[in-house]
mmCIF file of C-alpha atoms and ligand atoms in Angstrom:
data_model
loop_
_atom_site.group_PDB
_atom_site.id
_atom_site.type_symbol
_atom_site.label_atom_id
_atom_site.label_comp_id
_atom_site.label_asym_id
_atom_site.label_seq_id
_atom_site.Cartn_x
_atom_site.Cartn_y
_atom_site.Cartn_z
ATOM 1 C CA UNK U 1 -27.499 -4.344 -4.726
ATOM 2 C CA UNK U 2 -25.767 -4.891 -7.933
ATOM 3 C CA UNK U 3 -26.175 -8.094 -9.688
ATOM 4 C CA UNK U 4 -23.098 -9.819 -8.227
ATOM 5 C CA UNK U 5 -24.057 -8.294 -4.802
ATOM 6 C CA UNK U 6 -20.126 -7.303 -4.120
ATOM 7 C CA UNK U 7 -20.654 -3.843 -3.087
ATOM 8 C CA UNK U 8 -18.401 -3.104 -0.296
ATOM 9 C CA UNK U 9 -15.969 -0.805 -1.795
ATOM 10 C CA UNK U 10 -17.813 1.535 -3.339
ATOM 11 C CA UNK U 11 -15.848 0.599 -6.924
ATOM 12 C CA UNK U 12 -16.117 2.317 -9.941
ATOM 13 C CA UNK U 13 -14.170 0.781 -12.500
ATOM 14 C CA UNK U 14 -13.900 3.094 -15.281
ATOM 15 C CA UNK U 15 -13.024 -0.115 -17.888
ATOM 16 C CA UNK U 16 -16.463 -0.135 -19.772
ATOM 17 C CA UNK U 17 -17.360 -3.449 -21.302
ATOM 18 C CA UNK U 18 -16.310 -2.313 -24.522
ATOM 19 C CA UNK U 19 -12.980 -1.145 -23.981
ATOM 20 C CA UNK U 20 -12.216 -4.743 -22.815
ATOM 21 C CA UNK U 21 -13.706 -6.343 -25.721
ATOM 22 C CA UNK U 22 -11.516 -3.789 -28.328
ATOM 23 C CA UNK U 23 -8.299 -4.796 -25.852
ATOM 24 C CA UNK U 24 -9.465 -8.865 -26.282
ATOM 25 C CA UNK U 25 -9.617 -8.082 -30.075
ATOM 26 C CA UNK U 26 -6.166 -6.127 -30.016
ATOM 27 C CA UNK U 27 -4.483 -8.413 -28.504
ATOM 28 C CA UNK U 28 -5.530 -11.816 -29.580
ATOM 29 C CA UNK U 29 -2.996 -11.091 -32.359
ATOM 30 C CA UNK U 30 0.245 -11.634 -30.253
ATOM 31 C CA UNK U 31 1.152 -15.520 -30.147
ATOM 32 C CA UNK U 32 3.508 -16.662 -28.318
ATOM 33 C CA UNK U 33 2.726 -16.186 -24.299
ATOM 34 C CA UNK U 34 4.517 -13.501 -22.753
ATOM 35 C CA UNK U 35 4.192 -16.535 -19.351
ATOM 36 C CA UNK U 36 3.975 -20.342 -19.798
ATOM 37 C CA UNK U 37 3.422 -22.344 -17.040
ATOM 38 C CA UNK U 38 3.731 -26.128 -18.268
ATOM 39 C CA UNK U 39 2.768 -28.712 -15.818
ATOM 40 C CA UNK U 40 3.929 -27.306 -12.789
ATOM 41 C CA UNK U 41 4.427 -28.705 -9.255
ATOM 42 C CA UNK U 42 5.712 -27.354 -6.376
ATOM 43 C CA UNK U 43 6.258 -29.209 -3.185
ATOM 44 C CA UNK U 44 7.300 -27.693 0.393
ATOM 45 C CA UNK U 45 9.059 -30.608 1.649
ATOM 46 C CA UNK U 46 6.111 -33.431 1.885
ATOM 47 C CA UNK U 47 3.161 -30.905 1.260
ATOM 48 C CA UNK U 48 2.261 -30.421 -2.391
ATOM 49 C CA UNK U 49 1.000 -26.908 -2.964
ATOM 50 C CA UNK U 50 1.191 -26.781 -6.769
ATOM 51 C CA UNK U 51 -0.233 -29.122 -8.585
ATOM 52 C CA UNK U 52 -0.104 -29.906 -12.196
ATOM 53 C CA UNK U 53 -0.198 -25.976 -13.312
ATOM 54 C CA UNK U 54 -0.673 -25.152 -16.919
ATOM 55 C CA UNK U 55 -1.126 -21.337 -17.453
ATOM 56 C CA UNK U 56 -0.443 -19.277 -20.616
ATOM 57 C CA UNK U 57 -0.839 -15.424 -20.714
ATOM 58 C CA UNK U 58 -1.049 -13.691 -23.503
ATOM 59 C CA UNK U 59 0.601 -9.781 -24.306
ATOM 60 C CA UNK U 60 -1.620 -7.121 -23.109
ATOM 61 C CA UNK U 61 -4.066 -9.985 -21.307
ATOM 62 C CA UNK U 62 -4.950 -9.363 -17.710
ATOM 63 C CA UNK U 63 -5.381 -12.117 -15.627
ATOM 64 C CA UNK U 64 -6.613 -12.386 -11.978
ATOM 65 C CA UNK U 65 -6.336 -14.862 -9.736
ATOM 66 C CA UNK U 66 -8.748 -15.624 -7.147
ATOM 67 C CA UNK U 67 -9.129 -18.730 -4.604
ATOM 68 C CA UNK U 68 -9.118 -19.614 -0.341
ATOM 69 C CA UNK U 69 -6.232 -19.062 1.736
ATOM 70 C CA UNK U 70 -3.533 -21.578 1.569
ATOM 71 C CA UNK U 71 -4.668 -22.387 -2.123
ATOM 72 C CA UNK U 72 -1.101 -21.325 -3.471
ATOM 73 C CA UNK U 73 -1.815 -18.276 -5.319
ATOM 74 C CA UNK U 74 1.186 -16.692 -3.802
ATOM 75 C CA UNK U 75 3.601 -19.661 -4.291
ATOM 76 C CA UNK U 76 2.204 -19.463 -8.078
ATOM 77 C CA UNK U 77 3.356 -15.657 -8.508
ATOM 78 C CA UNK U 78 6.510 -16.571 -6.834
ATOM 79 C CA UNK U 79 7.547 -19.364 -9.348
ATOM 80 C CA UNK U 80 7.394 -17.066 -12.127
ATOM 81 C CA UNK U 81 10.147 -14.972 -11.602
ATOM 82 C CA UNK U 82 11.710 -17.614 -9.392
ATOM 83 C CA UNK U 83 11.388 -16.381 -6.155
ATOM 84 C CA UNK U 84 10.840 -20.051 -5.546
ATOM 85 C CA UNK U 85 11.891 -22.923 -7.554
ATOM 86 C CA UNK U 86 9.805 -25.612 -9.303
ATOM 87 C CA UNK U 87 9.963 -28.742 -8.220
ATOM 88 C CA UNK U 88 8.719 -29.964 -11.894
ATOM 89 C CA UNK U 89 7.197 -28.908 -15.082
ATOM 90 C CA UNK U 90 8.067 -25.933 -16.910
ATOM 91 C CA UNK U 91 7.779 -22.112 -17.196
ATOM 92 C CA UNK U 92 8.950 -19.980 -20.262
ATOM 93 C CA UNK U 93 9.130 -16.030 -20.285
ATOM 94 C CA UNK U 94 8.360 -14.900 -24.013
ATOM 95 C CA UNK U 95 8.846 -18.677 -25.382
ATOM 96 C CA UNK U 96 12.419 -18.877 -23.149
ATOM 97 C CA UNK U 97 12.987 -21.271 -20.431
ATOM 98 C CA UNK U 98 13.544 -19.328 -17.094
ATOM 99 C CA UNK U 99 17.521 -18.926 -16.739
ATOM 100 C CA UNK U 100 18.546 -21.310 -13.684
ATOM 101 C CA UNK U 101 20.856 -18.252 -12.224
ATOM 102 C CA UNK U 102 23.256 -16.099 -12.520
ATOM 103 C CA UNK U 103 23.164 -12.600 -14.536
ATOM 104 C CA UNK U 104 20.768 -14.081 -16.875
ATOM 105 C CA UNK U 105 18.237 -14.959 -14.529
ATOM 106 C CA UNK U 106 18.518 -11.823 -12.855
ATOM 107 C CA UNK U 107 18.061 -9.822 -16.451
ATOM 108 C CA UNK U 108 14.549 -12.225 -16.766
ATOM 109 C CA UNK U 109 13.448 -11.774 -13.561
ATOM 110 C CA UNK U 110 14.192 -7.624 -13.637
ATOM 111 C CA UNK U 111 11.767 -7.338 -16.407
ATOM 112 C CA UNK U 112 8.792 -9.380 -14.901
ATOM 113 C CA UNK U 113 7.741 -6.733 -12.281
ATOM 114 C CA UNK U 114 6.312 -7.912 -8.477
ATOM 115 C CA UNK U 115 4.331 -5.807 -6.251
ATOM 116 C CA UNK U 116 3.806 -7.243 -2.997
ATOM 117 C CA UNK U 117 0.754 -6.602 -0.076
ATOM 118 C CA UNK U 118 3.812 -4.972 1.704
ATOM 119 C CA UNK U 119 5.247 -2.506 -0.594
ATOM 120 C CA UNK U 120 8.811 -4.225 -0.648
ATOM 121 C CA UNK U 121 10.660 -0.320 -0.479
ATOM 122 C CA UNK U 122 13.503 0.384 1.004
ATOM 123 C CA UNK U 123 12.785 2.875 3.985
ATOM 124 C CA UNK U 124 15.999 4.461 4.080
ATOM 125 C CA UNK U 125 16.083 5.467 0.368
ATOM 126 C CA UNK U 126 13.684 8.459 -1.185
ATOM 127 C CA UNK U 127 10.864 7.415 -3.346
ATOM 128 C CA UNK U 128 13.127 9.014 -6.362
ATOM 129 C CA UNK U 129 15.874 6.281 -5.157
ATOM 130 C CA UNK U 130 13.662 3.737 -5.135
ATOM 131 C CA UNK U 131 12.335 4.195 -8.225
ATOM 132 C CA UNK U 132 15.855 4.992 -9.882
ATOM 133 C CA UNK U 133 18.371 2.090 -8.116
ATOM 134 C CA UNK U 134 17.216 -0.620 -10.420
ATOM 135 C CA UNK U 135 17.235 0.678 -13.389
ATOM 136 C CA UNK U 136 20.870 2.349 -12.799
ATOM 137 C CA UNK U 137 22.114 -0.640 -11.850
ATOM 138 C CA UNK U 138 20.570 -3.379 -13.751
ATOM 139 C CA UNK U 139 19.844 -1.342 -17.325
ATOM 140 C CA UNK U 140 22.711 0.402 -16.920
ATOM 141 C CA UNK U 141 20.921 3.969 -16.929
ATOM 142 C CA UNK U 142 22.683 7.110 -16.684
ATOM 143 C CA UNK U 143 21.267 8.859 -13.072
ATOM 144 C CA UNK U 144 19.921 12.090 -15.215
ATOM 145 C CA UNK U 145 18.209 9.760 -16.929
ATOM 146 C CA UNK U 146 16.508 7.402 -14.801
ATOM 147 C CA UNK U 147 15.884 10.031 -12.517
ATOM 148 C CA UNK U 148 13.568 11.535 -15.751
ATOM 149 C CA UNK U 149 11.849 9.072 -16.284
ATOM 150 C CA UNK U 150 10.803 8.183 -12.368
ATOM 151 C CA UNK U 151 9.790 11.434 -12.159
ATOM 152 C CA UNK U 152 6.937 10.997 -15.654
ATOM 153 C CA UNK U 153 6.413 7.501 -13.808
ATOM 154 C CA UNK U 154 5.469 9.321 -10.631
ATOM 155 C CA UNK U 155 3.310 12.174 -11.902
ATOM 156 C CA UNK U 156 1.779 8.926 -13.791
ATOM 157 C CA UNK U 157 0.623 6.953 -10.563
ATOM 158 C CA UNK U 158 0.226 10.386 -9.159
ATOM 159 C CA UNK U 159 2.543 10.906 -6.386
ATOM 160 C CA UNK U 160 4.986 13.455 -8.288
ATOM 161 C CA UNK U 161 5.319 15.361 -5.474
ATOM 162 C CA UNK U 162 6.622 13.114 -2.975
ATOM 163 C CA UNK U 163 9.931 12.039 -4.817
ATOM 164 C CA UNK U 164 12.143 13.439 -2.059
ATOM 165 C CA UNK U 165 10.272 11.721 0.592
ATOM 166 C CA UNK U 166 11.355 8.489 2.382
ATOM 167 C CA UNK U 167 8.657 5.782 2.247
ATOM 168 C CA UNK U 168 7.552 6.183 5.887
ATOM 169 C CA UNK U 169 6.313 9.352 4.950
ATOM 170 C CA UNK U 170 3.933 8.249 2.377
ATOM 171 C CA UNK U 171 0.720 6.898 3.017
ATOM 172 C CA UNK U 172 0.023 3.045 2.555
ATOM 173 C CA UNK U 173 -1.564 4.060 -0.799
ATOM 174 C CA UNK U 174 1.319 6.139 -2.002
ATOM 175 C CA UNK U 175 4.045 3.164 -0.832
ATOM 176 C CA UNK U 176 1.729 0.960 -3.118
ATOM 177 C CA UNK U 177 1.769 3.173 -6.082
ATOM 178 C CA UNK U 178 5.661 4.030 -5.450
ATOM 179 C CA UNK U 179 6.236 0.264 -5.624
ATOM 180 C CA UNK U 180 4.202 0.018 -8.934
ATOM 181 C CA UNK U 181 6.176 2.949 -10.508
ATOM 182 C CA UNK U 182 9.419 0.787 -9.446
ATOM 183 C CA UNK U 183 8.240 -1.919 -11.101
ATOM 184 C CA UNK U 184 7.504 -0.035 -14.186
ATOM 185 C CA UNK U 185 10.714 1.699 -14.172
ATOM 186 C CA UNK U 186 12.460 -1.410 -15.233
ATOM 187 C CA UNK U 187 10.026 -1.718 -18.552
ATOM 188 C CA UNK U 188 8.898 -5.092 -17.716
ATOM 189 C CA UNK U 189 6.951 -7.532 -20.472
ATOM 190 C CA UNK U 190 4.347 -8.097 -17.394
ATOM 191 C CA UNK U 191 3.597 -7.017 -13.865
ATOM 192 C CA UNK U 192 2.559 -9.644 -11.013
ATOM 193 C CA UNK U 193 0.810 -8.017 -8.332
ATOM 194 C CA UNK U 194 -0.099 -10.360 -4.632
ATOM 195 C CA UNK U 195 -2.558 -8.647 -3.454
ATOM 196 C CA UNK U 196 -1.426 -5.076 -3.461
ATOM 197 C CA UNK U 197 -4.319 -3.618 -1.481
ATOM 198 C CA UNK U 198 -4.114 -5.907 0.846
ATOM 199 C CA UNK U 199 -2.638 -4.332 3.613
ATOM 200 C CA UNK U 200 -4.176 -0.786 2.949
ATOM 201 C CA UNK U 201 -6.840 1.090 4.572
ATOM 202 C CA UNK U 202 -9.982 0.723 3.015
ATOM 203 C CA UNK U 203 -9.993 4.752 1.748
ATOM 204 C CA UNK U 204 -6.727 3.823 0.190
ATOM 205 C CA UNK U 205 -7.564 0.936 -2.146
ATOM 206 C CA UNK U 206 -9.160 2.976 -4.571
ATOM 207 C CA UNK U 207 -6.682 5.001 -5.853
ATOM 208 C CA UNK U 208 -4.096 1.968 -5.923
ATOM 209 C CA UNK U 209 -6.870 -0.138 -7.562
ATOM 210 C CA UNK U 210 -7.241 3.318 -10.307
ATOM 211 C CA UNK U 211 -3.750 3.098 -11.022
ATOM 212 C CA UNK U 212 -3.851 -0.658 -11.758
ATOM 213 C CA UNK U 213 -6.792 -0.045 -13.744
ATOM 214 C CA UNK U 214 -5.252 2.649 -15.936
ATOM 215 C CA UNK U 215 -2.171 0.339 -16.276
ATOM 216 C CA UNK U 216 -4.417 -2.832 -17.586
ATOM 217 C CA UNK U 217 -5.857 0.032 -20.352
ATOM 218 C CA UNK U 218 -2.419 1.046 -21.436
ATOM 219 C CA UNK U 219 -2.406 -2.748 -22.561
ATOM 220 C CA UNK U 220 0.078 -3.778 -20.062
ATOM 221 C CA UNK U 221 0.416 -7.690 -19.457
ATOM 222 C CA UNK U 222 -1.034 -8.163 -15.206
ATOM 223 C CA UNK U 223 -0.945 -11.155 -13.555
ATOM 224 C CA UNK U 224 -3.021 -9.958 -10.165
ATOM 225 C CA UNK U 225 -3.890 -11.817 -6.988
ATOM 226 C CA UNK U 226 -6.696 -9.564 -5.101
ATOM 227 C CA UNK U 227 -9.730 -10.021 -3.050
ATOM 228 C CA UNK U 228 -11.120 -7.297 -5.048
ATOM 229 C CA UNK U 229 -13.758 -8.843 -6.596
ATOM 230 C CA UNK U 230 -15.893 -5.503 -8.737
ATOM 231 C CA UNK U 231 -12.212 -4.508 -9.500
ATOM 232 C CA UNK U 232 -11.420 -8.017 -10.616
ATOM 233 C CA UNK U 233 -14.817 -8.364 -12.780
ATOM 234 C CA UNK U 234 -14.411 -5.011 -14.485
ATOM 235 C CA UNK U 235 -10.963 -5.324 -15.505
ATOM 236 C CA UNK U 236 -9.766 -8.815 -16.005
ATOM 237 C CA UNK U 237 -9.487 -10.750 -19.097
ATOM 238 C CA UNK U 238 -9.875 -14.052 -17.705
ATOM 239 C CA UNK U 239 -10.367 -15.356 -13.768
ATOM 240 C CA UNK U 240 -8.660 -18.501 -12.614
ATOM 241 C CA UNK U 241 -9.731 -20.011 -9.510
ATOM 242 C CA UNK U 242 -7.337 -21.756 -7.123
ATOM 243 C CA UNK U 243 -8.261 -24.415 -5.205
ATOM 244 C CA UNK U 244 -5.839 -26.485 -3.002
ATOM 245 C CA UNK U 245 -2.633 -26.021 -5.634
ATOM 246 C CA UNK U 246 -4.929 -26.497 -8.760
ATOM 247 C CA UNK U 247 -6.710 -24.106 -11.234
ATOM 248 C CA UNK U 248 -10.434 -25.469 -10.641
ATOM 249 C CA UNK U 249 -11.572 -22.876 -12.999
ATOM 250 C CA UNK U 250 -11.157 -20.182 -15.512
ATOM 251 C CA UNK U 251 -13.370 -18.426 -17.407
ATOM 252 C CA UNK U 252 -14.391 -14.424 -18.384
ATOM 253 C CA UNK U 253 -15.395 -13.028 -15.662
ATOM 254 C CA UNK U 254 -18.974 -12.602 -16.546
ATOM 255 C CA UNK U 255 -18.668 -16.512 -16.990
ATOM 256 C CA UNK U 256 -17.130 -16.989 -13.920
ATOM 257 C CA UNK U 257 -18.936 -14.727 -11.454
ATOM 258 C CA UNK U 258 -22.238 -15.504 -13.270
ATOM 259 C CA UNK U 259 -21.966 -19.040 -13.686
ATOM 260 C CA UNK U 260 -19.221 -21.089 -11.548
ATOM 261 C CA UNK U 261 -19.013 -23.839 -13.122
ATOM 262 C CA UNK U 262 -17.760 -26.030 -9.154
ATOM 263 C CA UNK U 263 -19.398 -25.976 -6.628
ATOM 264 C CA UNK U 264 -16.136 -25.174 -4.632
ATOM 265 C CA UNK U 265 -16.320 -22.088 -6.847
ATOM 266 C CA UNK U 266 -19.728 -21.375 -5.762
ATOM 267 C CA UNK U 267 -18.992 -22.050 -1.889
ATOM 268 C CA UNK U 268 -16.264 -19.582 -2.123
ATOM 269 C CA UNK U 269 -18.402 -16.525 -4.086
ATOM 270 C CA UNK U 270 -20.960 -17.216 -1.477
ATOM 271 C CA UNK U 271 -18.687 -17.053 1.319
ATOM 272 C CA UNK U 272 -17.386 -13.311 -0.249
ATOM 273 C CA UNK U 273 -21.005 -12.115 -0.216
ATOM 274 C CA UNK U 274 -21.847 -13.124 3.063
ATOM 275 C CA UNK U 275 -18.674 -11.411 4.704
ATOM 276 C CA UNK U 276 -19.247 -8.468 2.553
ATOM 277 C CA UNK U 277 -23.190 -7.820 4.281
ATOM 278 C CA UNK U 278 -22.106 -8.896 7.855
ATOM 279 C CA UNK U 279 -19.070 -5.917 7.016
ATOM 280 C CA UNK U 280 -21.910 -3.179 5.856
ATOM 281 C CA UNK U 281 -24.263 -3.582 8.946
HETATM 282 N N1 ATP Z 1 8.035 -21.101 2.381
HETATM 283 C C1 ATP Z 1 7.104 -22.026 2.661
HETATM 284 N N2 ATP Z 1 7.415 -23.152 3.339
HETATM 285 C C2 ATP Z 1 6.484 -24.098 3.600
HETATM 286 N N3 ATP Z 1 5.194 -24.019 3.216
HETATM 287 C C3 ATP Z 1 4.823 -22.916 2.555
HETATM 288 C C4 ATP Z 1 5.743 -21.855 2.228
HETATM 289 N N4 ATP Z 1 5.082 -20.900 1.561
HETATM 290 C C5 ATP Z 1 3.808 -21.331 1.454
HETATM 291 N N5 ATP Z 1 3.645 -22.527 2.032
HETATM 292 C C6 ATP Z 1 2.385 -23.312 2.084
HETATM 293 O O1 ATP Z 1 1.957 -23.486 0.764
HETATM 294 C C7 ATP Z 1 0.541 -23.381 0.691
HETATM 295 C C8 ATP Z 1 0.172 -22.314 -0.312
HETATM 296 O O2 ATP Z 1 0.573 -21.059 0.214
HETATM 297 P P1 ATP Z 1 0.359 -19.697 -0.553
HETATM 298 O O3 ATP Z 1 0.994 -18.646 0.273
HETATM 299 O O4 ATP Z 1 0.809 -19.843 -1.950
HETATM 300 O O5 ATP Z 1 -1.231 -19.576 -0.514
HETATM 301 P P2 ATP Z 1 -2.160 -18.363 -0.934
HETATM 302 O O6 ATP Z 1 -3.213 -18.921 -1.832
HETATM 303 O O7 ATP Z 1 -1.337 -17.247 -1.439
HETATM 304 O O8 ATP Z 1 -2.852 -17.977 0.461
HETATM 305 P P3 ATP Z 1 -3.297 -16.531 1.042
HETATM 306 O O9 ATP Z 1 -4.620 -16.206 0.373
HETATM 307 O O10 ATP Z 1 -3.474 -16.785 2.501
HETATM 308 O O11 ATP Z 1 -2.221 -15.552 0.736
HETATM 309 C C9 ATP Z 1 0.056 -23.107 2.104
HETATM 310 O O12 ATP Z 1 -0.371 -24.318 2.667
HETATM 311 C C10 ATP Z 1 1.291 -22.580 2.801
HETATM 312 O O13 ATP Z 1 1.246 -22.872 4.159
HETATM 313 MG MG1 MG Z 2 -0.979 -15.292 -0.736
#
């Protein structure tokens, strides 16, 4: 068993050690935080599920969040680009307070790039469509164009050859890597991704969790909420840890995973492990 004992997914990460520390070195140069949360709180009517959030990510840095069910890593992902509003605090986009509304909020939010657990495509439209609508109509693209540069996105995540295809013809894996070249069609300053293997079959993750990896190389800013924990060690620059609407934790992930610093931290690593050996007998 490897030394963090999460071996049920057979993960490879092809991130060695030192490519992460060259990418920490590259990009502790940028300054100002491509995301600022400051003080945040969310509340669903009496139920506070954010609570106090301060989070700054860097250009290039890769960040992952972890925690329990319910602990509002979703809700957290969602604030960014507004999907939900704050109820206090702050959160800036390259130094910028989030736009309110209107067209400028929906320029901000079109460069800060979502992938959900459930793909998000629409099922009528081709992959190529997909791919193309948003940056026709949003950045204005000519068709020739866009439909250029979904195709070198496509051969990127690898799924060049289903461009014609509607997304029900596409595996779970190929939706998921359609959705990330959408998202990457629109040349967005950082990518949020709730967990986007999620919903796959397990012979699926891999490739989704390859094309993430190769994306997090290419220096690409990643905000990523996954249960993936080898994929989460090997190619994040920092772990936070959730617990009930708070970061409890963050650290490098050899910190983190090594050390846990709470013992709600621990509980929950432990808990992983466990339902990873009762899953390989
Ligand atoms: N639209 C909503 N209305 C009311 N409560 C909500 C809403 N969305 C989320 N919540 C509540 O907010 C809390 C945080 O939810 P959130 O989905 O952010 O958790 P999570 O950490 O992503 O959990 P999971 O790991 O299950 O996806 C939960 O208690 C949830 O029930
Ligand atoms: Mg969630």
């Amino acid at each position: 068993m490897p030394a963090h004992g999460f071996t049920r997914r057979r993960i490879e990460c092809r991130v060695t050690r030192k490519d992460s520390a060259m990418n920490s070195e590259r990009k502790s140069g940028a300054d100002t935080p491509v995301i600022e949360l400051r003080k945040v709180n969310k509340y669903f009517g009496t139920h506070h599920v954010l609570k106090d959030v301060s989070l700054s990510v860097r250009q290039g840095e890769v960040v992952v969040i972890i925690g329990p069910s319910g602990s509002g890593k979703s809700t957290l992902c969602r604030t960014i680009n507004r999907l939900e509003t704050i109820s206090s605090g702050e959160i800036l986009i390259e130094g910028q307070p989030m736009p309110a509304e209107g067209k400028e909020l929906a320029q901000v939010r079109s460069r800060i790039g979502m992938v959900f657990q459930s793909f998000n495509l629409f099922l009528h439209r081709t992959i190529l469509d997909n791919v193309t609508m948003a940056p026709m109509d949003v950045l204005h693209m000519k068709r020739k164009a866009a439909e250029e540069e979904a195709m070198k996105l496509l051969r990127q995540v690898g799924i060049e050859d289903q461009a014609r295809k509607v997304p029900a013809q596409l595996s779970g894996g190929q939706q998921q890597r359609a959705a990330i070249a959408r998202a990457l069609a629109m040349h967005p300053k950082a990518i949020l991704f709730d967990e986007p293997t999620s919903a796959l079959d397990p012979e699926m993750i891999q490739e989704v969790l390859d094309v993430m990896t190769s994306l997090a190389k290419s220096g690409m800013t990643m905000v990523i909420v996954t249960h993936e924990m080898n994929f989460a060690r090997n190619v994040a620059d920092r772990i936070i840890f959730m617990n009930d609407g708070t970061i409890l934790e963050e650290g490098s992930p050899d910190e983190f995973f090594a050390h846990p610093k709470t013992e709600r931290a621990r509980e929950f690593l432990a808990s992983f492990r466990n339902e990873q050996r009762e899953s390989e007998l």
